[in-house]
Amino acid sequence: MSSTAITPEASFQDSHEEKQSFIKKYVFSTDHKMIAKQFLITAIIMAFFALLLSILFRIQLAWPDKDFPVLEFFLGKWAEGGRIKPDFYLALVTIHGTIMVFFVLTAGLSGTFSNLLIPLQIGARDMAAPFVNMLSYWFFLGSCVVMTASFFVESGPAAAGWTVYPPLSAVPTAISGSGLGTTMWLLSIFMFIISQILGGVNYISTILNMRTKGMDLWKMPLTIWSLFITAIVGLVSFPVLVSAVVLLFFDRSAGTSFYLSDLVIGGEILPNEGGSPILYEHLFWFLGHPEVYIAILPAFGIVSEVLSINSRKPIFGYHAMVYSLMAIAVLSVIVWGHHMFVTGMNPFLGGVFMLTTLIIAIPSAVKAFNYTATLWRGNIRFTPAMLFAIGMVSFFISGGLTGLFTGNATIDIQIHDTYFIVAHFHFVMGSASMFGMLAAVYHWYPKLYGRMLDNQLGYIHFWLTFIGAYLVFFPMHFMGIDGVPRRYYAFTEFPFMEKWVSVNILITWAAVIAGLAQIAFVWNFFYSMRNGKKASKNPWRATTLEWTTEVKHIHGNWEGEIPTVYRWPYDYSKPGHPDDFIPQTVPHSETMSSNLLQDFHDNEEAIKIQKEWNKENNRVESES
Amino acid sequence: MYMEINKEEIFRTHRAQKFALWLSMIGMFMLFASLSSAFIVYTASGVDKGIKTILPSAFIYSTIVIVLSSVTIHFANKAVKKEEFAKQKTFLLATIVLGVLFFVLQLHAWSVLIDRGIYFINTNASQSFVYIFTGMHLAHIIGGLLVLIRCLIGVSRKIPYIRNLYRMELAVIFWHFLDIIWIYLYVFLLLYQ
């Protein structure tokens, strides 16, 4: 094929890349692989920050009557006498939730792996708009910085919960966290949304327009499908949060009354009249619910890929996997009312939302069964990535089952805002997405850094985290059924909750141990960057395109022409083929001994050739 | 290492970027759609809610102005396709002037509303919504004007033809979109006045 030398209008500005400055290469990089690393490392730092916050409030919950002078040393006035203040406790849970949901499980998961995998797995040189892609990261970093900085303002960070419901969040004088802290929260989330939109349009457009030759939609790996659908869901729902946030901002800072009405603070009647906080809840949850799917969908795709590769088997029900992803995505935008069953919603409307919510069980069950069927009789390799992928399936099932209870309006009225909800979402979207993300990090680390992670540390990390997470969140179900409300500062004030203090001590110890286990991961992650075993080109013996690139990163990904794709990405252990995997780049003409007639999709010519070959070589034709 | 890039790949990138613009317009549309639905829900919440005034006539003039600007940018685009750069520059400049005029007229409409005692800070938030709609649209207009100015700078600096053409193409799509969004908002508000 004739190629022309690079023209000035080319968007790949830096094709001569030997002499790239440090700033251009590591800071203001437009290379999707570098941006992926930036997203990942930022997300890891933010995840540790959020983990630290959670340990702090766990300490408070386990030992509400004890003083820890060391806390005062670090937190100053927020922990006078070594005891965390109620205001600060609320800030801790708020920022923990915000960071984990938005920064880690949204930007960290789909930001990192969309950037890394989309161009590599579909066979593109880079994203559609590399510069916009870079902007996406910088807006994300900006929002992280603003959120973190809110810990250093005098009135403290936002403290109205990660959903920042008005009126608590809308009246600056309500609690100390509703002051400057909440303004910064809003600014941070505004920047975050811009980052997500800029990233999302890029991901969708790249997938639809930049696929290499032969890569039709049904030859895409499930990771790409899931990242694609995630980006669409994000594009449709994130702008709605902009409206919610902008209106809230004006209510707080200008004095409008979109959400506020009939408020008296400290004996003083507020001028705001006629607004409705329920309006905010609708706007927020129109994003908020799709948002939890934005966190879990990429994990679905990643786990499909990792399970298939490490079971050495094709993914079970490839098409069903794609259709269930689509079904979940569509349903995700019509279920937001199930967060609002107790807002005085019309029972009929509640019934509709309940129905749509419970229908999600169907595509979710399809996925769970397909994962199990993929493992069934597989030639399983228990790599750390594989363990995390199986862990994800485990958490998704345990958390998904409780979804049937929380989604049911009548039961939800009992368990609303209790620890049952906390347990539910920490399993199904928290732990499950987190495990999906960790599976991806272990699996694609060789692609990111050209070296392998240490397996032993990986196993320690997995088992401590897995058992720890179950010990932390499982007991919370029982607390919730008993009616223990979430976000309460201390359980010692209410006689019926006192019996749960001992359980809280168990949970806190489990959280501390699971938290410490993360050190194994971080050590592994940063130590292996320089000292890990050198990775080969295709360490997992996988079929997808990213493993056809060189270990060393180059701008443009493939040195020569981009490879052409001939087959779907799950040809593992195909009978008749000497190897237990056939890369997507191998044409069917080279694998005559393993081709099935269905591989040719009714291509008469190809079927005829195959049949003739079969006859000549005495190959028994497969029935299917 | 010297990497050769297919011309085909460059065109594909351009097509993908244009598609990304369309996608981002879906995102912007969702923003206005959610604001509209919030407005509808809020206005239905009581008889004392609603815009309760006739929209200032400045909105009619601003509508005419922005439609005109869509026409001028269309001509600018036609000119660049025929490689008539002087004409392109004139029409681009006209579009920018009309865009700024639109901006001024919207601000004028706000002052008319304020004269009538319809403030942004209002216990009837339907009236605050009028400011939100127009304000959010104006925020996008600022973005649109920056895009147009970038085009103008491009053509003045005589950037390569293909890039000029491409920039114009994106700018035209975006500016028409802003026009259509405004017409949608105006009709929406008219229905509720």
PDB file of N, CA and C in Angstrom, chain A residues 427-464:
ATOM      1  N   PHE A 427     -20.907  -3.480  47.838  1.00  0.00           N
ATOM      2  CA  PHE A 427     -20.643  -4.745  47.150  1.00  0.00           C
ATOM      3  C   PHE A 427     -20.765  -4.585  45.644  1.00  0.00           C
ATOM      4  N   VAL A 428     -21.948  -4.137  45.208  1.00  0.00           N
ATOM      5  CA  VAL A 428     -22.278  -4.300  43.802  1.00  0.00           C
ATOM      6  C   VAL A 428     -21.570  -3.282  42.926  1.00  0.00           C
ATOM      7  N   MET A 429     -21.367  -2.064  43.416  1.00  0.00           N
ATOM      8  CA  MET A 429     -20.614  -1.143  42.561  1.00  0.00           C
ATOM      9  C   MET A 429     -19.259  -0.814  43.158  1.00  0.00           C
ATOM     10  N   GLY A 430     -19.147  -0.765  44.480  1.00  0.00           N
ATOM     11  CA  GLY A 430     -17.868  -0.414  45.085  1.00  0.00           C
ATOM     12  C   GLY A 430     -16.853  -1.516  44.887  1.00  0.00           C
ATOM     13  N   SER A 431     -17.062  -2.626  45.597  1.00  0.00           N
ATOM     14  CA  SER A 431     -16.066  -3.705  45.535  1.00  0.00           C
ATOM     15  C   SER A 431     -16.006  -4.316  44.144  1.00  0.00           C
ATOM     16  N   ALA A 432     -17.175  -4.532  43.526  1.00  0.00           N
ATOM     17  CA  ALA A 432     -17.159  -5.191  42.218  1.00  0.00           C
ATOM     18  C   ALA A 432     -16.381  -4.359  41.210  1.00  0.00           C
ATOM     19  N   SER A 433     -16.673  -3.064  41.123  1.00  0.00           N
ATOM     20  CA  SER A 433     -15.944  -2.233  40.145  1.00  0.00           C
ATOM     21  C   SER A 433     -14.474  -2.145  40.510  1.00  0.00           C
ATOM     22  N   MET A 434     -14.210  -2.035  41.805  1.00  0.00           N
ATOM     23  CA  MET A 434     -12.822  -1.925  42.256  1.00  0.00           C
ATOM     24  C   MET A 434     -12.049  -3.181  41.855  1.00  0.00           C
ATOM     25  N   PHE A 435     -12.675  -4.336  42.050  1.00  0.00           N
ATOM     26  CA  PHE A 435     -11.992  -5.581  41.691  1.00  0.00           C
ATOM     27  C   PHE A 435     -11.827  -5.673  40.179  1.00  0.00           C
ATOM     28  N   GLY A 436     -12.812  -5.184  39.438  1.00  0.00           N
ATOM     29  CA  GLY A 436     -12.675  -5.143  37.987  1.00  0.00           C
ATOM     30  C   GLY A 436     -11.486  -4.280  37.603  1.00  0.00           C
ATOM     31  N   MET A 437     -11.365  -3.136  38.282  1.00  0.00           N
ATOM     32  CA  MET A 437     -10.280  -2.217  37.974  1.00  0.00           C
ATOM     33  C   MET A 437      -8.931  -2.851  38.321  1.00  0.00           C
ATOM     34  N   LEU A 438      -8.873  -3.514  39.491  1.00  0.00           N
ATOM     35  CA  LEU A 438      -7.601  -4.138  39.880  1.00  0.00           C
ATOM     36  C   LEU A 438      -7.255  -5.280  38.931  1.00  0.00           C
ATOM     37  N   ALA A 439      -8.277  -6.038  38.510  1.00  0.00           N
ATOM     38  CA  ALA A 439      -8.024  -7.099  37.529  1.00  0.00           C
ATOM     39  C   ALA A 439      -7.387  -6.495  36.293  1.00  0.00           C
ATOM     40  N   ALA A 440      -7.930  -5.353  35.862  1.00  0.00           N
ATOM     41  CA  ALA A 440      -7.400  -4.705  34.664  1.00  0.00           C
ATOM     42  C   ALA A 440      -5.971  -4.240  34.880  1.00  0.00           C
ATOM     43  N   VAL A 441      -5.686  -3.690  36.061  1.00  0.00           N
ATOM     44  CA  VAL A 441      -4.326  -3.204  36.321  1.00  0.00           C
ATOM     45  C   VAL A 441      -3.347  -4.377  36.271  1.00  0.00           C
ATOM     46  N   TYR A 442      -3.695  -5.488  36.937  1.00  0.00           N
ATOM     47  CA  TYR A 442      -2.792  -6.646  36.920  1.00  0.00           C
ATOM     48  C   TYR A 442      -2.649  -7.208  35.506  1.00  0.00           C
ATOM     49  N   HIS A 443      -3.757  -7.185  34.764  1.00  0.00           N
ATOM     50  CA  HIS A 443      -3.733  -7.805  33.444  1.00  0.00           C
ATOM     51  C   HIS A 443      -2.974  -6.957  32.427  1.00  0.00           C
ATOM     52  N   TRP A 444      -3.207  -5.656  32.445  1.00  0.00           N
ATOM     53  CA  TRP A 444      -2.613  -4.811  31.403  1.00  0.00           C
ATOM     54  C   TRP A 444      -1.362  -4.073  31.873  1.00  0.00           C
ATOM     55  N   TYR A 445      -0.896  -4.381  33.068  1.00  0.00           N
ATOM     56  CA  TYR A 445       0.341  -3.748  33.537  1.00  0.00           C
ATOM     57  C   TYR A 445       1.488  -3.968  32.556  1.00  0.00           C
ATOM     58  N   PRO A 446       1.646  -5.186  32.028  1.00  0.00           N
ATOM     59  CA  PRO A 446       2.726  -5.387  31.046  1.00  0.00           C
ATOM     60  C   PRO A 446       2.580  -4.463  29.831  1.00  0.00           C
ATOM     61  N   LYS A 447       1.358  -4.146  29.479  1.00  0.00           N
ATOM     62  CA  LYS A 447       1.156  -3.249  28.332  1.00  0.00           C
ATOM     63  C   LYS A 447       1.454  -1.811  28.729  1.00  0.00           C
ATOM     64  N   LEU A 448       1.141  -1.463  29.998  1.00  0.00           N
ATOM     65  CA  LEU A 448       1.359  -0.093  30.443  1.00  0.00           C
ATOM     66  C   LEU A 448       2.835   0.193  30.644  1.00  0.00           C
ATOM     67  N   TYR A 449       3.539  -0.737  31.320  1.00  0.00           N
ATOM     68  CA  TYR A 449       4.903  -0.429  31.727  1.00  0.00           C
ATOM     69  C   TYR A 449       5.950  -1.373  31.150  1.00  0.00           C
ATOM     70  N   GLY A 450       5.508  -2.356  30.382  1.00  0.00           N
ATOM     71  CA  GLY A 450       6.476  -3.254  29.772  1.00  0.00           C
ATOM     72  C   GLY A 450       7.125  -4.208  30.751  1.00  0.00           C
ATOM     73  N   ARG A 451       6.603  -4.293  31.960  1.00  0.00           N
ATOM     74  CA  ARG A 451       7.136  -5.230  32.952  1.00  0.00           C
ATOM     75  C   ARG A 451       5.993  -5.950  33.631  1.00  0.00           C
ATOM     76  N   MET A 452       6.345  -7.059  34.317  1.00  0.00           N
ATOM     77  CA  MET A 452       5.302  -7.843  34.977  1.00  0.00           C
ATOM     78  C   MET A 452       5.190  -7.424  36.440  1.00  0.00           C
ATOM     79  N   LEU A 453       3.991  -7.527  36.974  1.00  0.00           N
ATOM     80  CA  LEU A 453       3.826  -7.353  38.420  1.00  0.00           C
ATOM     81  C   LEU A 453       4.192  -8.666  39.105  1.00  0.00           C
ATOM     82  N   ASP A 454       4.584  -8.538  40.359  1.00  0.00           N
ATOM     83  CA  ASP A 454       4.954  -9.730  41.112  1.00  0.00           C
ATOM     84  C   ASP A 454       3.706 -10.511  41.514  1.00  0.00           C
ATOM     85  N   ASN A 455       3.697 -11.821  41.214  1.00  0.00           N
ATOM     86  CA  ASN A 455       2.504 -12.613  41.482  1.00  0.00           C
ATOM     87  C   ASN A 455       2.253 -12.820  42.966  1.00  0.00           C
ATOM     88  N   GLN A 456       3.340 -13.101  43.736  1.00  0.00           N
ATOM     89  CA  GLN A 456       3.129 -13.391  45.159  1.00  0.00           C
ATOM     90  C   GLN A 456       2.445 -12.226  45.859  1.00  0.00           C
ATOM     91  N   LEU A 457       2.974 -11.026  45.616  1.00  0.00           N
ATOM     92  CA  LEU A 457       2.353  -9.851  46.220  1.00  0.00           C
ATOM     93  C   LEU A 457       0.911  -9.706  45.740  1.00  0.00           C
ATOM     94  N   GLY A 458       0.694 -10.067  44.485  1.00  0.00           N
ATOM     95  CA  GLY A 458      -0.659 -10.006  43.938  1.00  0.00           C
ATOM     96  C   GLY A 458      -1.608 -10.924  44.687  1.00  0.00           C
ATOM     97  N   TYR A 459      -1.104 -12.143  44.992  1.00  0.00           N
ATOM     98  CA  TYR A 459      -1.983 -13.069  45.719  1.00  0.00           C
ATOM     99  C   TYR A 459      -2.279 -12.564  47.123  1.00  0.00           C
ATOM    100  N   ILE A 460      -1.246 -12.044  47.799  1.00  0.00           N
ATOM    101  CA  ILE A 460      -1.476 -11.493  49.147  1.00  0.00           C
ATOM    102  C   ILE A 460      -2.506 -10.373  49.063  1.00  0.00           C
ATOM    103  N   HIS A 461      -2.306  -9.497  48.093  1.00  0.00           N
ATOM    104  CA  HIS A 461      -3.208  -8.370  47.914  1.00  0.00           C
ATOM    105  C   HIS A 461      -4.631  -8.859  47.696  1.00  0.00           C
ATOM    106  N   PHE A 462      -4.760  -9.840  46.814  1.00  0.00           N
ATOM    107  CA  PHE A 462      -6.119 -10.302  46.507  1.00  0.00           C
ATOM    108  C   PHE A 462      -6.804 -10.889  47.732  1.00  0.00           C
ATOM    109  N   TRP A 463      -6.151 -11.852  48.387  1.00  0.00           N
ATOM    110  CA  TRP A 463      -6.862 -12.567  49.458  1.00  0.00           C
ATOM    111  C   TRP A 463      -7.193 -11.654  50.618  1.00  0.00           C
ATOM    112  N   LEU A 464      -6.257 -10.788  50.999  1.00  0.00           N
ATOM    113  CA  LEU A 464      -6.560  -9.888  52.122  1.00  0.00           C
ATOM    114  C   LEU A 464      -7.691  -8.930  51.750  1.00  0.00           C
TER     115      LEU A 464
END
